[in-house]
PDB file of C-alpha atoms in Angstrom:
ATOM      1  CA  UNK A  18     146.425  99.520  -0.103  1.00 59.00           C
ATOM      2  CA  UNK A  19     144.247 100.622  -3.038  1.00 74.00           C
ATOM      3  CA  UNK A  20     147.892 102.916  -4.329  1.00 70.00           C
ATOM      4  CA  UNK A  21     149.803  99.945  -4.572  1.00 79.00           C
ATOM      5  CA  UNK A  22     146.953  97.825  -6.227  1.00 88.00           C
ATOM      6  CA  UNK A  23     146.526 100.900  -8.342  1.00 90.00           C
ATOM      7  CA  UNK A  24     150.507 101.374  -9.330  1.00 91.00           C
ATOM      8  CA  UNK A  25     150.736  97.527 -10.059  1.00 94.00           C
ATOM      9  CA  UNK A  26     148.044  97.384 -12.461  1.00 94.00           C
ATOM     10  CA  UNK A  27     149.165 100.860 -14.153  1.00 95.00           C
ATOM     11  CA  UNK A  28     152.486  99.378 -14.369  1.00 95.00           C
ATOM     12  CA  UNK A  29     151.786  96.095 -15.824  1.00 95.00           C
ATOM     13  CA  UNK A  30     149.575  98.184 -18.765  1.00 94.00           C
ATOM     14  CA  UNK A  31     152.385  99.963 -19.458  1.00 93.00           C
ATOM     15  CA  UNK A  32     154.739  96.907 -19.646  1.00 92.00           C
ATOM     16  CA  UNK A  33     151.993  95.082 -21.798  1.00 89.00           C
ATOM     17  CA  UNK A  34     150.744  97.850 -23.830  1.00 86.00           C
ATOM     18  CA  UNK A  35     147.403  97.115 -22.541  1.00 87.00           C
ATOM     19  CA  UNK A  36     144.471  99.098 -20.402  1.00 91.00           C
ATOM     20  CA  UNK A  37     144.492  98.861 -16.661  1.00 93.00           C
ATOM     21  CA  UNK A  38     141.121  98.049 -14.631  1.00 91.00           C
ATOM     22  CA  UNK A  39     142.108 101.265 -12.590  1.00 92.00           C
ATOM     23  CA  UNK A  40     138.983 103.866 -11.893  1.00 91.00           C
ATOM     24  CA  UNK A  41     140.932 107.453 -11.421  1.00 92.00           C
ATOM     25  CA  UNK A  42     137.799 108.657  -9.930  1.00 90.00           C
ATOM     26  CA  UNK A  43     139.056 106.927  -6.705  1.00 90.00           C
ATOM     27  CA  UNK A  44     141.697 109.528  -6.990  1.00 92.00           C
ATOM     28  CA  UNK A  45     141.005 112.587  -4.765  1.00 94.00           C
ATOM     29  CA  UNK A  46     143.907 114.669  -5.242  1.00 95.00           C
ATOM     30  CA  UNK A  47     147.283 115.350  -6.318  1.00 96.00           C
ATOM     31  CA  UNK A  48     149.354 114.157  -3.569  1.00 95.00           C
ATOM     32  CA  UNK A  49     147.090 111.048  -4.144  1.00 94.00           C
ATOM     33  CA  UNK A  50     147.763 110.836  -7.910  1.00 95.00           C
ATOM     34  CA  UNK A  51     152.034 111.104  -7.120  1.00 96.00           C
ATOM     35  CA  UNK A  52     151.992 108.912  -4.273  1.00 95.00           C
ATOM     36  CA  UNK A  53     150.335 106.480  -7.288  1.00 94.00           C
ATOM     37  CA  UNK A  54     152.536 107.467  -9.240  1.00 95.00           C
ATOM     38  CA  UNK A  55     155.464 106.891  -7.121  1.00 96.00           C
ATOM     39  CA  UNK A  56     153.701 103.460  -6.529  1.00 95.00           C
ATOM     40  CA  UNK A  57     153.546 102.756 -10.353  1.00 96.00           C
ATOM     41  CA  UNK A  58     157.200 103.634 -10.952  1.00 95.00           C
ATOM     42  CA  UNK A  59     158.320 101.623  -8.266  1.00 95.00           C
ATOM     43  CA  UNK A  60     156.312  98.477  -9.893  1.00 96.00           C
ATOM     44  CA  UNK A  61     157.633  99.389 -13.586  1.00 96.00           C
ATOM     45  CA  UNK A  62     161.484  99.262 -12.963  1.00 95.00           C
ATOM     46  CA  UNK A  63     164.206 100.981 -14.734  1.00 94.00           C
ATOM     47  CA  UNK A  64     166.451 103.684 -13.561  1.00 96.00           C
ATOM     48  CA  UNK A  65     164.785 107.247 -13.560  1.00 94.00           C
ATOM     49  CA  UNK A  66     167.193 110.205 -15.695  1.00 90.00           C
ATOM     50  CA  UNK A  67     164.757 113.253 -15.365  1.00 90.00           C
ATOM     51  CA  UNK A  68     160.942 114.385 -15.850  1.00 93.00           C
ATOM     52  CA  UNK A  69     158.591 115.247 -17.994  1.00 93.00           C
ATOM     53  CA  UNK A  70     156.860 118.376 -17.471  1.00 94.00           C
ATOM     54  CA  UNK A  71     153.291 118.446 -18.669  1.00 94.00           C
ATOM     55  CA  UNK A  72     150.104 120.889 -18.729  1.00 95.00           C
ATOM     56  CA  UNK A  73     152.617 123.927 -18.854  1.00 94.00           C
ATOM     57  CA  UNK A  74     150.297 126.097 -20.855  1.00 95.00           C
ATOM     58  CA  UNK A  75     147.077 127.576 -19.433  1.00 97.00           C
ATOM     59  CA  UNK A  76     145.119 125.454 -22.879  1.00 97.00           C
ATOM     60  CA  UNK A  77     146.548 122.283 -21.710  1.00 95.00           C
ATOM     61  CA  UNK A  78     145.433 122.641 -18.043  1.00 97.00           C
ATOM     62  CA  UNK A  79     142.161 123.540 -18.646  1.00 97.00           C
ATOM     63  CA  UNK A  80     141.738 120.507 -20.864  1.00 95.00           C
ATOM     64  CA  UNK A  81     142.907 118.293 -18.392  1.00 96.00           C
ATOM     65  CA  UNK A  82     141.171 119.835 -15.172  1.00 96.00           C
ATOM     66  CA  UNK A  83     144.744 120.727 -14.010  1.00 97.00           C
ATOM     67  CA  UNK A  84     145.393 123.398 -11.460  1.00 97.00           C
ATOM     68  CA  UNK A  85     148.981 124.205 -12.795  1.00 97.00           C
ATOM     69  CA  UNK A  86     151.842 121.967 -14.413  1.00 97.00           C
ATOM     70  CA  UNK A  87     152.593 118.201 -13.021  1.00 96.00           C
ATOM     71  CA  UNK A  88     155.658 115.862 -13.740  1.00 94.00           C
ATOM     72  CA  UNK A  89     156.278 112.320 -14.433  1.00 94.00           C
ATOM     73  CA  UNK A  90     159.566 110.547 -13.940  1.00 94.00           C
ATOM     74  CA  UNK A  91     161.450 109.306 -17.351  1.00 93.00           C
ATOM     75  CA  UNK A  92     163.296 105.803 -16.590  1.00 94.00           C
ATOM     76  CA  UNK A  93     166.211 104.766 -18.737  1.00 94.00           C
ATOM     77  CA  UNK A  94     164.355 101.764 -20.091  1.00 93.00           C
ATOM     78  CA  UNK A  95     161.899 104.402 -22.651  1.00 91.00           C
ATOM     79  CA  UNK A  96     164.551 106.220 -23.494  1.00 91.00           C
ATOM     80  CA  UNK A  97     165.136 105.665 -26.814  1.00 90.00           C
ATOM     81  CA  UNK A  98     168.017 106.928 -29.262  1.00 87.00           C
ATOM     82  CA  UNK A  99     167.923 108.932 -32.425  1.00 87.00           C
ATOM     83  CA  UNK A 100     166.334 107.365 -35.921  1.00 90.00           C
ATOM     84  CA  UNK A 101     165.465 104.116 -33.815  1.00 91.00           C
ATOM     85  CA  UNK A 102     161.924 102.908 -34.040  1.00 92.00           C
ATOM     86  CA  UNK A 103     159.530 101.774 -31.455  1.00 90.00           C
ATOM     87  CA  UNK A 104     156.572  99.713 -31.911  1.00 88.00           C
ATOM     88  CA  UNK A 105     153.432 101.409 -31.763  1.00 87.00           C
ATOM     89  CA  UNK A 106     150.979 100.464 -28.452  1.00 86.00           C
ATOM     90  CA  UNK A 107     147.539 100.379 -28.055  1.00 84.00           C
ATOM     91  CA  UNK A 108     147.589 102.917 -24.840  1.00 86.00           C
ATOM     92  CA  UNK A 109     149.943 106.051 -27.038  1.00 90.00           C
ATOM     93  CA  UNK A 110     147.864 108.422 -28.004  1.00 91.00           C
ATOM     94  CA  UNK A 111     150.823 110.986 -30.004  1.00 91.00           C
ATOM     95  CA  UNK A 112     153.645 111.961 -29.722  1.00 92.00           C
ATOM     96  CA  UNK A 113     154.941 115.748 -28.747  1.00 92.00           C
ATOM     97  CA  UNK A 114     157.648 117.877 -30.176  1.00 93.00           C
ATOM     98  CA  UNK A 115     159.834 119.057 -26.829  1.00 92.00           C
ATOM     99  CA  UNK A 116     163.009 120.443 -25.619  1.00 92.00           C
ATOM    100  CA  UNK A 117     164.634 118.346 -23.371  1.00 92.00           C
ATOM    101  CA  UNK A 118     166.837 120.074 -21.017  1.00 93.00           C
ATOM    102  CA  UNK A 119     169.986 118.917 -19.458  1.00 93.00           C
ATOM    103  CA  UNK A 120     170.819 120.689 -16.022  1.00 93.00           C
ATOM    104  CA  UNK A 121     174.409 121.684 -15.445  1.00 95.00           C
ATOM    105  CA  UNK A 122     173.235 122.254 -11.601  1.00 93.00           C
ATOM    106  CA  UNK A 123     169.871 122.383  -9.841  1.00 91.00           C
ATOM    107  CA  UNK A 124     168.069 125.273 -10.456  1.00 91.00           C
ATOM    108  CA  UNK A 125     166.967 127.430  -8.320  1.00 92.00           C
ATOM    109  CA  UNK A 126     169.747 126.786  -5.956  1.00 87.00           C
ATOM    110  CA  UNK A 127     168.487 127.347  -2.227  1.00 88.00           C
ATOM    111  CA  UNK A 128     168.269 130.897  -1.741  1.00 90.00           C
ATOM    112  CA  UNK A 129     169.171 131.836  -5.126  1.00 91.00           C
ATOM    113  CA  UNK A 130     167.145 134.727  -6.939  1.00 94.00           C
ATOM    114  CA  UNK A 131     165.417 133.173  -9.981  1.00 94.00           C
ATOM    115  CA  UNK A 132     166.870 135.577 -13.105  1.00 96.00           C
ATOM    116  CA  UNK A 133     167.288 134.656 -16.638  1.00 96.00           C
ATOM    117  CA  UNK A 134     171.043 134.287 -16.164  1.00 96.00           C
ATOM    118  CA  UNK A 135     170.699 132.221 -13.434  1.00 95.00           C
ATOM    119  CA  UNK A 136     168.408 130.041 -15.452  1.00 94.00           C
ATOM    120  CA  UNK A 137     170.791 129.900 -18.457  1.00 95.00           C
ATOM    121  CA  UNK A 138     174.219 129.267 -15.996  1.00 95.00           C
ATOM    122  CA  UNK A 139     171.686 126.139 -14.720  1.00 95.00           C
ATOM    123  CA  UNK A 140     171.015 125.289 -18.835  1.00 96.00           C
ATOM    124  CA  UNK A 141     174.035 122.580 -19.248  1.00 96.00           C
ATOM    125  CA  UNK A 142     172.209 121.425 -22.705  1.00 96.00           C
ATOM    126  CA  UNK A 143     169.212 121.644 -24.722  1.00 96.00           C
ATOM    127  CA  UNK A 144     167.751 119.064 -27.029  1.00 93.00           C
ATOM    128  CA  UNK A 145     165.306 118.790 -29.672  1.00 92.00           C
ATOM    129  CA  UNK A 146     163.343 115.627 -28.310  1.00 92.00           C
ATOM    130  CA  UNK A 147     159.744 113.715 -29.185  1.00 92.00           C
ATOM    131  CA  UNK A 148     157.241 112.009 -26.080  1.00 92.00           C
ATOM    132  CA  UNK A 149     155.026 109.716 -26.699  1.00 92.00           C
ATOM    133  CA  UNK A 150     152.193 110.308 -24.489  1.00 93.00           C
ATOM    134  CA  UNK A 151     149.262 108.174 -23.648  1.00 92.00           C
ATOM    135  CA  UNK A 152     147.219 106.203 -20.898  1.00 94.00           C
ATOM    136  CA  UNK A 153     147.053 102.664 -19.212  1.00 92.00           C
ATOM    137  CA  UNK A 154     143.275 103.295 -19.290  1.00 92.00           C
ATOM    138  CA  UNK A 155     140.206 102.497 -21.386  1.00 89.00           C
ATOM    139  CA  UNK A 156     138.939 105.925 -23.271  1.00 88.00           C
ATOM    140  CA  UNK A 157     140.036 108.552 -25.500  1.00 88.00           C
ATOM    141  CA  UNK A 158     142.673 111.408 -24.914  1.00 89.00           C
ATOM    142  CA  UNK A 159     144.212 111.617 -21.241  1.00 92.00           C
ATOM    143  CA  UNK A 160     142.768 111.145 -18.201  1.00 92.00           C
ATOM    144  CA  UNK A 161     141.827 114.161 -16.668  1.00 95.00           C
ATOM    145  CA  UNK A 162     143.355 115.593 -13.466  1.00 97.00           C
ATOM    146  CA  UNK A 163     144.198 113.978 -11.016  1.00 97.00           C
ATOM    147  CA  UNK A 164     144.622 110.716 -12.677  1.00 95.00           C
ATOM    148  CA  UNK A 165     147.110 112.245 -15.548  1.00 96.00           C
ATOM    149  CA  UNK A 166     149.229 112.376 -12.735  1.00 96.00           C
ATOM    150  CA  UNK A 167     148.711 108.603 -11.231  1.00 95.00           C
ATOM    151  CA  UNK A 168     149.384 107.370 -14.738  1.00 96.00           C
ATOM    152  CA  UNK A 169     152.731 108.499 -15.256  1.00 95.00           C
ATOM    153  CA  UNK A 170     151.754 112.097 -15.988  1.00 95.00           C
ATOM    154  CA  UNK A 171     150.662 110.700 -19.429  1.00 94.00           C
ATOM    155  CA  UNK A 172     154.601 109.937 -20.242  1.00 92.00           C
ATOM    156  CA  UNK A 173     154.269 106.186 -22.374  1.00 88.00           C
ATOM    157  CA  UNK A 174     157.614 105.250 -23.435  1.00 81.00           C
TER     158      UNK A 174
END
């Protein structure tokens, strides 16, 4: 199956810090791209502690050809700790100022009416946090939409 092909080869770039021969133009949509993805993380390993978030801002989306946000699962094995250094890849392409949230409970709860004090009873921590984003691909910036999504949703370690 051309996902599983696809995931393998995304996740041996990543592991490698090389490109992938992976066209994203084979990619029709978005429940393509996360079934990929899901195919990719499966192939990379490591033990998945929360998401990025990406294309939140109306700028970002229309950059990337994204109808709204998209996520990509964070695995134990990039997480890295404070003042410790990581070797720079050929695939990063920066590295984003965030806030990294720590849920005290899932938020919305079912049936639960989405307020701001709802939202901050959900907030169990906030940190200040940096993402280095990039792509398993040959080419400059991100891949457009939907392959951001296939490759990781452009999270690189």
């Amino acid at each position: 199956m051309i996902l599983d092909d696809f995931g393998h080869r995304l996740a041996k770039a990543r592991q490698d810090g090389t490109n992938a021969a992976v066209n994203f133009s084979l990619v029709p949509d978005g429940a393509t791209a996360e079934a990929m993805q899901d195919s990719a993380n499966l192939a990379y390993g490591g033990t998945p502690f929360g998401f990025k978030i990406g294309a939140t801002i109306v700028a970002a989306q229309q950059l990337l050809g994204s109808p709204g946000p998209f996520f990509g699962v964070m695995v134990d094995i990039d997480r890295h700790d404070d003042g410790e250094t990581i070797a720079w890849k050929d695939h990063f392409r920066g590295v984003e100022c965030e806030f990294a949230f720590e849920m005290a409970h899932d938020f919305p709860a079912r049936d639960q009416e989405i307020t701001r004090e709802a939202l901050t009873e959900a907030v169990g921590a906030c940190y200040i946090a940096l993402e280095v984003v990039g792509r398993r691909t040959s080419g400059e910036g991100l891949p457009k939409y939907p392959g951001v999504i296939a490759d990781f949703g452009a999270h690189a370690d």
